[in-house]
Structures are given as structure tokens and as C-alpha cells.
Coordinates of C-alpha atoms in Angstrom, one line a residue:
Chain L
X95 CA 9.5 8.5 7.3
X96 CA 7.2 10.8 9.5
X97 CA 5.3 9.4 12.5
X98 CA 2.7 12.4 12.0
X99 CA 1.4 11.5 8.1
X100 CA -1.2 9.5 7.4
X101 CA -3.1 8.8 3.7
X102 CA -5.9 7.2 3.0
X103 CA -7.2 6.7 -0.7
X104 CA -10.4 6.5 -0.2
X105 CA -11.6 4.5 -3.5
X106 CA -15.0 3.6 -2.1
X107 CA -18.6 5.4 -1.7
X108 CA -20.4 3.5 0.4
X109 CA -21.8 5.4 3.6
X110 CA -19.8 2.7 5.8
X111 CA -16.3 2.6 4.2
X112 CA -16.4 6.5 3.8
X113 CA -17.9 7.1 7.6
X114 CA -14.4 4.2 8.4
X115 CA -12.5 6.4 6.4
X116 CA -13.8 10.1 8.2
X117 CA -13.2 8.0 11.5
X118 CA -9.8 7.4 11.0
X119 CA -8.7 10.8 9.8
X120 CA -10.6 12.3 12.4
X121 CA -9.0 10.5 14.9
X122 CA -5.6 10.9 13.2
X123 CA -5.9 14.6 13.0
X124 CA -7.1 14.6 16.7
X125 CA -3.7 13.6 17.2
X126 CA -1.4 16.0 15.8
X127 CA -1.3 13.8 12.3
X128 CA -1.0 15.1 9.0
X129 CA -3.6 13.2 6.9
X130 CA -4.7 13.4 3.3
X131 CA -7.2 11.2 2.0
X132 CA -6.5 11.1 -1.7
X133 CA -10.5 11.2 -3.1
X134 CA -10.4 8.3 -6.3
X135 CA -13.6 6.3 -8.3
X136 CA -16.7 6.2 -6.0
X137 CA -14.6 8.3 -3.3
X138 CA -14.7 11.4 -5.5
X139 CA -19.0 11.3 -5.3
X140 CA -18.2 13.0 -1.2
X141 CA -16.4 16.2 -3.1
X142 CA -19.6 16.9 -5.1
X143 CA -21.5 19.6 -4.7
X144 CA -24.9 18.9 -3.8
X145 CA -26.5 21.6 -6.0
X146 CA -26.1 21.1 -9.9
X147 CA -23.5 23.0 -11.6
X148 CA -24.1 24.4 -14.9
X149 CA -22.0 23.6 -17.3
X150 CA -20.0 26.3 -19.2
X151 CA -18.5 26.1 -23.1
X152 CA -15.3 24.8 -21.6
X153 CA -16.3 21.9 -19.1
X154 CA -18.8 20.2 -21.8
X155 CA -19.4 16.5 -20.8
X156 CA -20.0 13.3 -23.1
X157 CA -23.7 11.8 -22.7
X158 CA -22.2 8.8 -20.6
X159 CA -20.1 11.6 -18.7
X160 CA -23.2 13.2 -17.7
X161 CA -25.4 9.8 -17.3
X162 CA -22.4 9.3 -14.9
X163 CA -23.5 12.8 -12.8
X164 CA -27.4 11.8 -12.9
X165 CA -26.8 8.5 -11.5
X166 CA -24.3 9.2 -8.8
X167 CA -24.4 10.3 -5.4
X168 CA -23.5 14.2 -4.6
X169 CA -21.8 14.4 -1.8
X170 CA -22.4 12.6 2.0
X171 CA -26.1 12.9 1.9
X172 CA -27.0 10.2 -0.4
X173 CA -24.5 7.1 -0.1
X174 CA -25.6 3.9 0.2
X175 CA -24.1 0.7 2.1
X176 CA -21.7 -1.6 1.2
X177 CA -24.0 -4.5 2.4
X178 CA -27.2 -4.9 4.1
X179 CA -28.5 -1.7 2.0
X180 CA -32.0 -2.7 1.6
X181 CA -32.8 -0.9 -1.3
X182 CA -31.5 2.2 0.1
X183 CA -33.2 1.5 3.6
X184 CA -29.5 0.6 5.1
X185 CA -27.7 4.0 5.2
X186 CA -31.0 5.9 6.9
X187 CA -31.2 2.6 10.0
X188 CA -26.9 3.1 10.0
X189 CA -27.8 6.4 10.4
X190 CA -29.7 6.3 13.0
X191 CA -28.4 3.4 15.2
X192 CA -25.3 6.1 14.7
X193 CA -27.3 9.0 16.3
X194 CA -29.2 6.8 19.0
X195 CA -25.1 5.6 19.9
X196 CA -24.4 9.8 20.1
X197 CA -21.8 9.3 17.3
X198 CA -21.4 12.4 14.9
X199 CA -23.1 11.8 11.3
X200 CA -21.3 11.6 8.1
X201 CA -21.5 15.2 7.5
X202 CA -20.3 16.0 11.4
X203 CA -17.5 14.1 10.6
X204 CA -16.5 15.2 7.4
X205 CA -16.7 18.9 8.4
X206 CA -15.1 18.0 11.6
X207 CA -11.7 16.1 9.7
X208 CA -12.0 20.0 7.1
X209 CA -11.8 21.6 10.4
X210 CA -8.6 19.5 11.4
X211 CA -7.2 20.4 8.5
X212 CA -7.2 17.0 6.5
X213 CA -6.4 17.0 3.4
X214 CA -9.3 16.5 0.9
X215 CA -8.2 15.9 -2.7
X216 CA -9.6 14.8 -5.5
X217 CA -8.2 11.9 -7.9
X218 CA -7.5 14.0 -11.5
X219 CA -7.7 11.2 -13.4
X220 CA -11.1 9.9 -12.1
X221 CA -12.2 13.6 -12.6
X222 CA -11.1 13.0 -16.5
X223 CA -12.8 9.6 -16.7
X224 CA -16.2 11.0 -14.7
X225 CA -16.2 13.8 -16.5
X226 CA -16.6 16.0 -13.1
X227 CA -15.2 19.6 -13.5
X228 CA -13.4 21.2 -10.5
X229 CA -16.1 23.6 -10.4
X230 CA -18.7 20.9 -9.1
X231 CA -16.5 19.8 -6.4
X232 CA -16.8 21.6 -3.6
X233 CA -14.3 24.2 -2.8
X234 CA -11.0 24.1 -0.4
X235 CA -10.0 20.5 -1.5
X236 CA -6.9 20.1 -3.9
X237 CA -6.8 18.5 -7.0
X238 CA -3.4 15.9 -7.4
X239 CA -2.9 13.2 -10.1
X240 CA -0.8 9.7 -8.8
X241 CA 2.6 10.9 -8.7
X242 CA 1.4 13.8 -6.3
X243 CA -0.3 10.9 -3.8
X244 CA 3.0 8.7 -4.4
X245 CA 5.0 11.6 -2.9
X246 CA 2.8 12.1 0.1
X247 CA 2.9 8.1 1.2
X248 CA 6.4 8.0 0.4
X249 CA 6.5 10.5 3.9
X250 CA 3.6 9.3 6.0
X251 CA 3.8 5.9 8.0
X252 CA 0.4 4.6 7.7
X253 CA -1.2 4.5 4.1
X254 CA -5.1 2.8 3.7
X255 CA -6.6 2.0 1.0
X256 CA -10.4 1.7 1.8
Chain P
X131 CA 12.9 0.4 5.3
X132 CA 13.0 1.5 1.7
X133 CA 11.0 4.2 0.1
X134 CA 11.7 2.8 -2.8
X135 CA 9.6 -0.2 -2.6
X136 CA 5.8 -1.0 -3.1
X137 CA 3.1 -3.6 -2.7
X138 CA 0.1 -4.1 -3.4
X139 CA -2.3 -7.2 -2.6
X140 CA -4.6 -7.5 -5.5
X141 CA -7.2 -9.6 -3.6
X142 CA -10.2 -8.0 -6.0
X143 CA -10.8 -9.0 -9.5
X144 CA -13.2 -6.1 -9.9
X145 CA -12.3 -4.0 -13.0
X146 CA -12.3 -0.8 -11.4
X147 CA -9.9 -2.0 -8.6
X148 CA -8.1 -3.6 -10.8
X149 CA -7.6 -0.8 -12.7
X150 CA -6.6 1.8 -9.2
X151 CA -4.4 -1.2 -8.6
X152 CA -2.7 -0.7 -11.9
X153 CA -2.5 2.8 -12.0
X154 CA -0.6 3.2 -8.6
X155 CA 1.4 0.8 -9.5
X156 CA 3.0 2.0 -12.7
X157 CA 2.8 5.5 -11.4
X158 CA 5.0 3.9 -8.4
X159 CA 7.2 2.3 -11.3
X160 CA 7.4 5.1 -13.6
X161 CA 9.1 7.0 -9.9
X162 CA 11.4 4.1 -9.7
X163 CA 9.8 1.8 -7.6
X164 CA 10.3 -1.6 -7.1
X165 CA 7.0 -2.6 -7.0
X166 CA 5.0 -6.3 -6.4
X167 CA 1.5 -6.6 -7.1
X168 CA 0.4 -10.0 -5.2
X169 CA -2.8 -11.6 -6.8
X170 CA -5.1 -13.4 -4.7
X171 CA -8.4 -14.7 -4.4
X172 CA -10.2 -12.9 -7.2
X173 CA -7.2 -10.9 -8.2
X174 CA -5.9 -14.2 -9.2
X175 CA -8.7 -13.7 -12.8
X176 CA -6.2 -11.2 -14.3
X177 CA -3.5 -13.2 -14.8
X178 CA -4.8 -16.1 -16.3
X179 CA -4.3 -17.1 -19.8
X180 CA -7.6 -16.1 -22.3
X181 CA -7.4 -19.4 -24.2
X182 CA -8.1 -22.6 -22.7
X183 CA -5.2 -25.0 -21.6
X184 CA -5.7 -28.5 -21.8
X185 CA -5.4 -29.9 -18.5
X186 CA -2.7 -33.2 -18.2
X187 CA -2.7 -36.1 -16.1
X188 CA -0.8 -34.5 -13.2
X189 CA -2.9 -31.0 -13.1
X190 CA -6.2 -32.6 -12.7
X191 CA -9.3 -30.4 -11.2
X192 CA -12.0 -31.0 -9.1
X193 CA -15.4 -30.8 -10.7
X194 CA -15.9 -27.5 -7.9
X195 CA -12.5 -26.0 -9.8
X196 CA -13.4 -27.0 -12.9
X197 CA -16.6 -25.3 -12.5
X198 CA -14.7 -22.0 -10.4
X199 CA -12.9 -21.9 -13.9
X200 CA -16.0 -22.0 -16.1
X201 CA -17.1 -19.5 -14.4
X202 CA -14.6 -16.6 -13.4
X203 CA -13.1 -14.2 -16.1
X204 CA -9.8 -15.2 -17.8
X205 CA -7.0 -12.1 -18.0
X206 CA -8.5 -8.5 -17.8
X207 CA -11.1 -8.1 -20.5
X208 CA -14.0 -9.5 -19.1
X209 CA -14.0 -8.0 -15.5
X210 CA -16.9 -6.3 -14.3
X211 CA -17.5 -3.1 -12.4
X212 CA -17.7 -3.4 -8.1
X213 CA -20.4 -0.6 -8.7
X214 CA -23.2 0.2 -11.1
X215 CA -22.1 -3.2 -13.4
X216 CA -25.6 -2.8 -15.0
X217 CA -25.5 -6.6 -15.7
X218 CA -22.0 -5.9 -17.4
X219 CA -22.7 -2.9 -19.2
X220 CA -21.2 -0.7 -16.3
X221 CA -17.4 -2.2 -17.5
X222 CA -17.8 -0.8 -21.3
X223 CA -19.2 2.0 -19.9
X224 CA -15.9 2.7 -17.8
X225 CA -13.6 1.7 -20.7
X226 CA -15.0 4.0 -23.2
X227 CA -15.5 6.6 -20.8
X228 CA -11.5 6.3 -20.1
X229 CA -10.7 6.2 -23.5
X230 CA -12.8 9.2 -24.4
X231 CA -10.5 10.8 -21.4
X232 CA -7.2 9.8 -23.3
X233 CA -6.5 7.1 -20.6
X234 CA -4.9 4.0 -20.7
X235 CA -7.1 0.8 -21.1
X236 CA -6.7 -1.9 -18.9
X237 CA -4.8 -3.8 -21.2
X238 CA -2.4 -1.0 -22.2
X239 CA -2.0 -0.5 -18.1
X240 CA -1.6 -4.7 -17.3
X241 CA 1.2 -3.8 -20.3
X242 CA 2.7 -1.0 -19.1
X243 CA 3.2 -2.1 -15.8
X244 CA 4.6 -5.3 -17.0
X245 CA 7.0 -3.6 -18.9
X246 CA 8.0 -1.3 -16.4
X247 CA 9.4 -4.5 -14.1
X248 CA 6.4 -4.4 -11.8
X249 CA 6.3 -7.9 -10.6
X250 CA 3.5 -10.1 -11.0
X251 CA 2.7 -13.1 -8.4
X252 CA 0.0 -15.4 -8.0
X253 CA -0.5 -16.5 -4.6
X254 CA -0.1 -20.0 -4.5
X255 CA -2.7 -21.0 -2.1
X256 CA -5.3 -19.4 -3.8
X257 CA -4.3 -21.2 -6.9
X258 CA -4.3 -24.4 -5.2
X259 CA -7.9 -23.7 -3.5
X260 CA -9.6 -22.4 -6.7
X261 CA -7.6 -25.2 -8.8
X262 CA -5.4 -22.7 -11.1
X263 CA -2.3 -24.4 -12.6
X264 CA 1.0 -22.6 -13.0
X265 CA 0.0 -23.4 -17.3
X266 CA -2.8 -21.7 -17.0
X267 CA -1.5 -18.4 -15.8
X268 CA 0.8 -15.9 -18.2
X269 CA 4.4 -16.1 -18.6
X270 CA 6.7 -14.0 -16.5
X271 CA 4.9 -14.3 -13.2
X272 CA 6.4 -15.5 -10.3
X273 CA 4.8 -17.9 -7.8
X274 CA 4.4 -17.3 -4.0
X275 CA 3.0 -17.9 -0.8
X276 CA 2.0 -15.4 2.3
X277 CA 5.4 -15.7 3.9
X278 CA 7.1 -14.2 0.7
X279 CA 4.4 -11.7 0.3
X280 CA 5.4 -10.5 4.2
X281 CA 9.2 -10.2 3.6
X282 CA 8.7 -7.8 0.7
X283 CA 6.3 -6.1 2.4
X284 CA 8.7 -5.6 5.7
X285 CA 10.9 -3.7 2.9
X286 CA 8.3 -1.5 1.5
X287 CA 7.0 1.7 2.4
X288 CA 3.3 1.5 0.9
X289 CA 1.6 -1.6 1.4
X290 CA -1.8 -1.7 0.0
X291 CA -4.5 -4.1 0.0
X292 CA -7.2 -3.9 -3.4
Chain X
X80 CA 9.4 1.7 13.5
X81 CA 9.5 -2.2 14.3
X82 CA 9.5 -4.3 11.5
X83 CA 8.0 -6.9 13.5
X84 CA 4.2 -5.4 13.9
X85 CA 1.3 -5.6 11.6
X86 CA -2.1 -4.4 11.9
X87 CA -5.0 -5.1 9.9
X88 CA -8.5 -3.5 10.1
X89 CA -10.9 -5.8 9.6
X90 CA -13.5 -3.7 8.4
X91 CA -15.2 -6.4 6.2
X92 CA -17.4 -9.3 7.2
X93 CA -16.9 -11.4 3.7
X94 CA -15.8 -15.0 4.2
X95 CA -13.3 -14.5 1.3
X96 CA -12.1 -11.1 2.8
X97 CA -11.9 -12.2 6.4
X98 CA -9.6 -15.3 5.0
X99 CA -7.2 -13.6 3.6
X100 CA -6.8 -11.2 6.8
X101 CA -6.9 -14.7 8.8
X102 CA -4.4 -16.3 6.4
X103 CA -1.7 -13.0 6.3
X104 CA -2.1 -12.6 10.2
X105 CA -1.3 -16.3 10.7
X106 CA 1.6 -15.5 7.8
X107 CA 2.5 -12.9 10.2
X108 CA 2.3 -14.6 13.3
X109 CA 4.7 -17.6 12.5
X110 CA 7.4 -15.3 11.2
X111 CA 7.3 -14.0 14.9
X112 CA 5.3 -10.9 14.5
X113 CA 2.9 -9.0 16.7
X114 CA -0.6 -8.4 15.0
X115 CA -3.4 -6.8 15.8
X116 CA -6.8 -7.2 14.1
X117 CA -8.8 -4.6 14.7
X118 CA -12.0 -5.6 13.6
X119 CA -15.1 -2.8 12.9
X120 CA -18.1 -2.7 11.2
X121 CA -18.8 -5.5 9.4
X122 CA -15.3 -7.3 10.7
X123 CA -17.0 -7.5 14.3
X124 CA -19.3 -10.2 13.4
X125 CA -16.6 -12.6 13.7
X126 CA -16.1 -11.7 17.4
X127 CA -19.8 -12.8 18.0
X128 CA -20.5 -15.6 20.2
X129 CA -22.5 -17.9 18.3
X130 CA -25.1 -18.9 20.8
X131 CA -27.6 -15.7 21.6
X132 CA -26.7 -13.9 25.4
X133 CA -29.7 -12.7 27.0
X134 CA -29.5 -9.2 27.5
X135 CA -29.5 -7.7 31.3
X136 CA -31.1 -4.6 32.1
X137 CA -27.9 -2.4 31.5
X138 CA -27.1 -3.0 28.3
X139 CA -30.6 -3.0 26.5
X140 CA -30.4 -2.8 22.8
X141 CA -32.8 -0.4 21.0
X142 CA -35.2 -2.1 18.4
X143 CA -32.5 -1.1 15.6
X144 CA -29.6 -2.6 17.2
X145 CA -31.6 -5.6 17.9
X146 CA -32.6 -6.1 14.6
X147 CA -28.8 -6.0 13.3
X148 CA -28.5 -8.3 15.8
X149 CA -30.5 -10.9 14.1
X150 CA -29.2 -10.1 10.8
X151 CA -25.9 -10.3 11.7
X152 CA -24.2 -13.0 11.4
X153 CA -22.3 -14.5 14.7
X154 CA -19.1 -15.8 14.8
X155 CA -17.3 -17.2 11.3
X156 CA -19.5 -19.7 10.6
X157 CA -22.2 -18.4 8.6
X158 CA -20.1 -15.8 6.4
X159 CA -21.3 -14.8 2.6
X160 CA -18.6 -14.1 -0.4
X161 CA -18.0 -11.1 -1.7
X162 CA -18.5 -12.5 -4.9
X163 CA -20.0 -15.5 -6.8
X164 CA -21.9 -16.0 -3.3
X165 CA -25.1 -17.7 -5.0
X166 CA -27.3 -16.9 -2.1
X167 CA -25.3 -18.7 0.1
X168 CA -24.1 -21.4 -1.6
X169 CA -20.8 -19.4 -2.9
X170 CA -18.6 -20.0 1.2
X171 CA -19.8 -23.5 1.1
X172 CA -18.1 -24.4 -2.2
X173 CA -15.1 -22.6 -1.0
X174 CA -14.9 -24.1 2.1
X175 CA -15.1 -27.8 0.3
X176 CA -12.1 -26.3 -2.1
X177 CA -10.2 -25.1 0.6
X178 CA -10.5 -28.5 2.7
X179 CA -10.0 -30.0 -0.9
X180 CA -6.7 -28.4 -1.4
X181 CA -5.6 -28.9 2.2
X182 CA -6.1 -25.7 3.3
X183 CA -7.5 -24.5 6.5
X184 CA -10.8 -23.8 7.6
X185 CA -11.9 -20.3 8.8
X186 CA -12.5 -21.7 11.8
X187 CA -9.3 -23.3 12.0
X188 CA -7.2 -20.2 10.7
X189 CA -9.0 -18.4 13.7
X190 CA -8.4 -20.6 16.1
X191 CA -4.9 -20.5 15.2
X192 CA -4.3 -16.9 15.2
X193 CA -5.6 -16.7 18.7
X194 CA -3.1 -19.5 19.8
X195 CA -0.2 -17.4 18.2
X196 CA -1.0 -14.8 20.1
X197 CA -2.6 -12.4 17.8
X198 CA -4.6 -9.9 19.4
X199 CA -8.3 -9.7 18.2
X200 CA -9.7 -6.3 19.2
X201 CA -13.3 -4.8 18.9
X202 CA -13.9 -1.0 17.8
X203 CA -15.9 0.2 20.6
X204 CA -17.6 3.1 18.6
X205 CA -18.9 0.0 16.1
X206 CA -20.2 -2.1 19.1
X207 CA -21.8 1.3 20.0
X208 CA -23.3 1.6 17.1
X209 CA -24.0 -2.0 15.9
X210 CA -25.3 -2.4 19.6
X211 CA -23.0 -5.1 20.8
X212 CA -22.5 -5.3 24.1
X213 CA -19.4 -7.2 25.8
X214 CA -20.5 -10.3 26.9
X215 CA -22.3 -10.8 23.5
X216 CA -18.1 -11.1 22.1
X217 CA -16.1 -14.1 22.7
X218 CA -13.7 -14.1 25.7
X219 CA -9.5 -13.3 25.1
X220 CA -10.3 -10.2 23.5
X221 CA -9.4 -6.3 24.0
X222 CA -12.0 -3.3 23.0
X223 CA -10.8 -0.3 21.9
X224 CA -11.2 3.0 19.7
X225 CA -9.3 4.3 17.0
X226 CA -6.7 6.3 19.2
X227 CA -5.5 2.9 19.9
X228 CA -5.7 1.7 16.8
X229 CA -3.5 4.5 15.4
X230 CA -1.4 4.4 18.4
X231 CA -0.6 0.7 17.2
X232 CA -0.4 1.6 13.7
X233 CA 2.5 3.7 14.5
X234 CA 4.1 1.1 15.9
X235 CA 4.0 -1.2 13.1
X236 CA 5.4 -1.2 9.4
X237 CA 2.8 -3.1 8.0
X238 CA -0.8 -1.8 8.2
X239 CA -3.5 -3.3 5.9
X240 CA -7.4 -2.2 5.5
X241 CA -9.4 -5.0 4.7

């Protein structure tokens, strides 16, 4: 048991749990903390690249894998909320009530927790079941199955599941 | 303090939270863990019997339970997605997506994780709220209320809520 | 380490969702435990006083903020389910089950936390945001940011995201 770990398994991709989520870590990290936020489901949409990958021989997809890609979000830019969404309109007023406030965006503060070292990784099941290939995440994260996050909240003292 | 001992609140009866819920937790087991999975509130759906028990004198519903019943999905097959459910399409879509992956249905995870000694309980006010009869659950549960939940949790390591 | 704190982020606004935090803090509470709700995002709404303050000069609300303030809703009374919530009609038919079976009210589960001494605390960078100001909250309560949170996280063995 280690005062300094944290994980989150960030399950969710919805602009408000995953901005909760950056929060935390962020704040965490600010402190000295080790923290990994274990990327899994929805989560995993904040490790895509924005830009489309092709895909070579080895990393073909199933049609439903890739109607899976096409619908989802890539990465920060284009998450929606978890209520109050308004067809979309939710996440651009969160947004901006955010900036107005002088709080960092989404993006400030999940470069900001990469900066602090947190631990991005991404769920390898999910990746299996999504059909997402490691090379359309983006890079520097790590790539872990359950056993691998078990291990890690087995030594930290705070574990979220958000 | 044990780092040997896990819980999880179940308190969604989503499909895909379900199904995080169940992989953690026979991951966990498959380690060694003791590990309790605590339905309530919606998680409460999984563990109810498929077939229709006839109700006796002394189990007697209200028409709002009777109608809570009618309408919420009986054991795992049913659930939908918390995301992209398409009407009920997205939960198909997820199940045959994770068996083209090689992974473990639902079923064969609710199994698994039985038979690995993870231990099932149904929150007993819940039950008594939404009017859920200890016949009308599966075999092999256990029955509990929030004060038992707390004194496992005060012996586990990982306590999660779904 | 002190097996005798919880904390619980509040992050949700469900009725459903803030019950069960309500029901496991009281759980909590009466087994002798400290507990700290920290309540953000969504979870703030419950610290709203129901009537509507009128704003002073120093805390003026931008046009955004005052419009989640209308949409919002204040205090416990008007919450939505997470699921099955029929336009509204989904907390009132729990409510009637939960009276029904004996149970509690929201209203009463708050009431009773607060009387056990568990300590309700709003996330300053949500009020921020959100634009809630003080003396829009109820009285008896602390305001603080996630440092503190963390700092009581530590502290506790027991740390649930809701």
C-alpha cells in the first residue's frame, strides 16, 4: 500500500466524466502521486488519433469494427455530455462556461496530466473488441490487459472507476 | 487491510458495465482474490431468474413492482448498451463484436466468475424497493444490506462502484 | 490508513445515483465513520437552495452560467433517473416504491447524513464553472478543490466515484 498511487479506469467518454477524470489526475500528479488511468470502452475514444489511420494487411477490421471507428469520437475534441447535451450543443456551452471560469480545456488538461507523467493506457481488450489498432492511438501511452491494471491498484491507495 | 480482497458495487444494469464489471472481477479471481460483486438498483437485472416465478401469498407486489418487473430485463441477455444502444441494436452489436474478438460473452463471464467463487449479493433494500423476491433471483447468491457491503469493503483493497 | 473514513465523489446528479451515495454514506455514518461527499458537476445540484437568491453585484453570473442555473435542478427534490425516467415520471414512481417498502426519502436520507455528521463539500472549480456562487448553497457546508479531496482520499480506505 503506497500513499503516492492513484488509478483511475476511466470507462466513460463523455466530455464531463473524462474532464472529472483529467481533474483528478492532474491534481494527483500535482502532488507527487503516481497515477495511471487505465483507458477501457468509451475511455479508449481520448487515445485516438484525430487523423485517420490507414489500415495496413495486418490490422484489417470487420465492417462493424470499422462502423465502430466512423461513429465514434477521436480523441478530446469531439465528446459529448453525459446529460444536458443538447444534441451536441452541451460540450461547446461546458466549454465555454470552462474558459469564461479561466479553467484549462480538455486538451490543456490532458496534455498537462502527459506532462506530469500520468500514466495513459489503453484497455487491450476493448482495443480487440473496437477493433482499434495501436497504431491509431496516439503514441507514448501503454497498452495493458486486466491483470496488468489489477497489479497496479493492488499498490495505489485510491482507485476510481469513472 | 488485505490485498487480496475486492469489491465492486454493481449499481448499473447496462451491458457494457456490466460486462467491465465482470471482467475485473474474474480477472481479480483468476489472481486469487476474494472478490464480492454487490448488485443494486439496476445491477440488481442480472441476477434475476429468466423464467417467470409465480408469486405466493406471502411475496405479493405492488402494481408499481409488478409493473418495475414487466419492465426491466431478467438475468444478462437482454441488457442494453449505456452508449450508442441504437434502440437495442448497439447490445448485439457489442456481443458479436466480442465474439469475433475471441472474447468471453456475458454469459460465459456471469459463469466464469461464478465458478471462480466470486460472490454474488443482491442488496436487499433495492429488492425490497423495486419488489424482487429472494425466488425470483438465482441460486447461490447471498442476501445483504449496506452495512455488510461496508465491512467487506473495510477489508478490501479495490473498491469500485459500476 | 484509517479504516474508519470514506469518501465519495458525487459527481452525478441522478436521483437513483445520488441514493445510493445517500444510502452507503448513512451506511457509513452509523457504523461510526467519517465521510465526506464531495459533490461536483452534476452532484452539486443537491447543495442548491431551492428558493432562487438574488444575485449581488460581486458575484454576477454570465448569460451561460445563468442559464445552467435555470436548468439545473436545485436541491433533491426535482432529480431525474438515470434510467427508465419516462420524462419525469421514472423518480416519482420510485419515490412511491421506496415509501412503499419503508424506505427513506431522498430528502430524508439527506437530512440524516447531515445530522450524522457527514460532511457535504462543494468543488469550487465546478461552482466556477457551473456559476454557483456561495450563498446560492445551503448553509453547514465546506467548499473545496481537488487537493483537498485527495488529501482526504488519503486518509480514508474507502473511496467511491459515483
Amino acid at each position: 500500500m503506497d500513499t503516492t498511487k492513484k488509478t483511475i479506469i476511466l470507462f466513460s467518454g463523455d466530455f464531463d466524466r473524462v474532464m472529472a477524470a483529467l481533474i483528478i489526475a492532474n491534481g494527483a500528479a500535482a502532488m507527487g502521486d503516481d497515477v495511471t488511468i487505465f483507458c477501457t470502452f468509451w475511455g479508449l475514444n481520448i487515445l485516438r488519433k484525430t487523423e485517420k489511420v490507414p489500415s495496413d494487411g495486418n490490422s484489417k477490421k470487420s465492417s462493424l469494427q470499422s462502423m465502430f471507428g466512423r461513429m465514434m469520437p477521436k480523441g478530446t475534441k469531439h465528446l459529448g455530455l453525459s446529460k444536458m447535451n443538447f444534441a451536441g450543443a452541451g460540450a461547446p456551452m461546458m466549454r465555454r462556461a470552462t474558459k469564461d471560469a479561466g479553467g484549462m480545456s480538455l486538451e490543456e488538461l490532458f496534455d498537462s496530466a502527459r506532462e506530469q507523467g500520468v500514466r495513459f493506457v489503453a484497455c487491450t481488450l476493448s482495443m480487440d473488441i473496437l477493433g482499434f489498432k495501436a497504431d491509431e492511438l496516439i503514441d507514448g501511452i501503454e497498452f495493458e490487459g486486466v491483470a496488468a491494471y489489477l497489479g497496479t491498484a493492488d499498490e495505489a491507495n485510491v482507485n476510481l472507476f469513472i
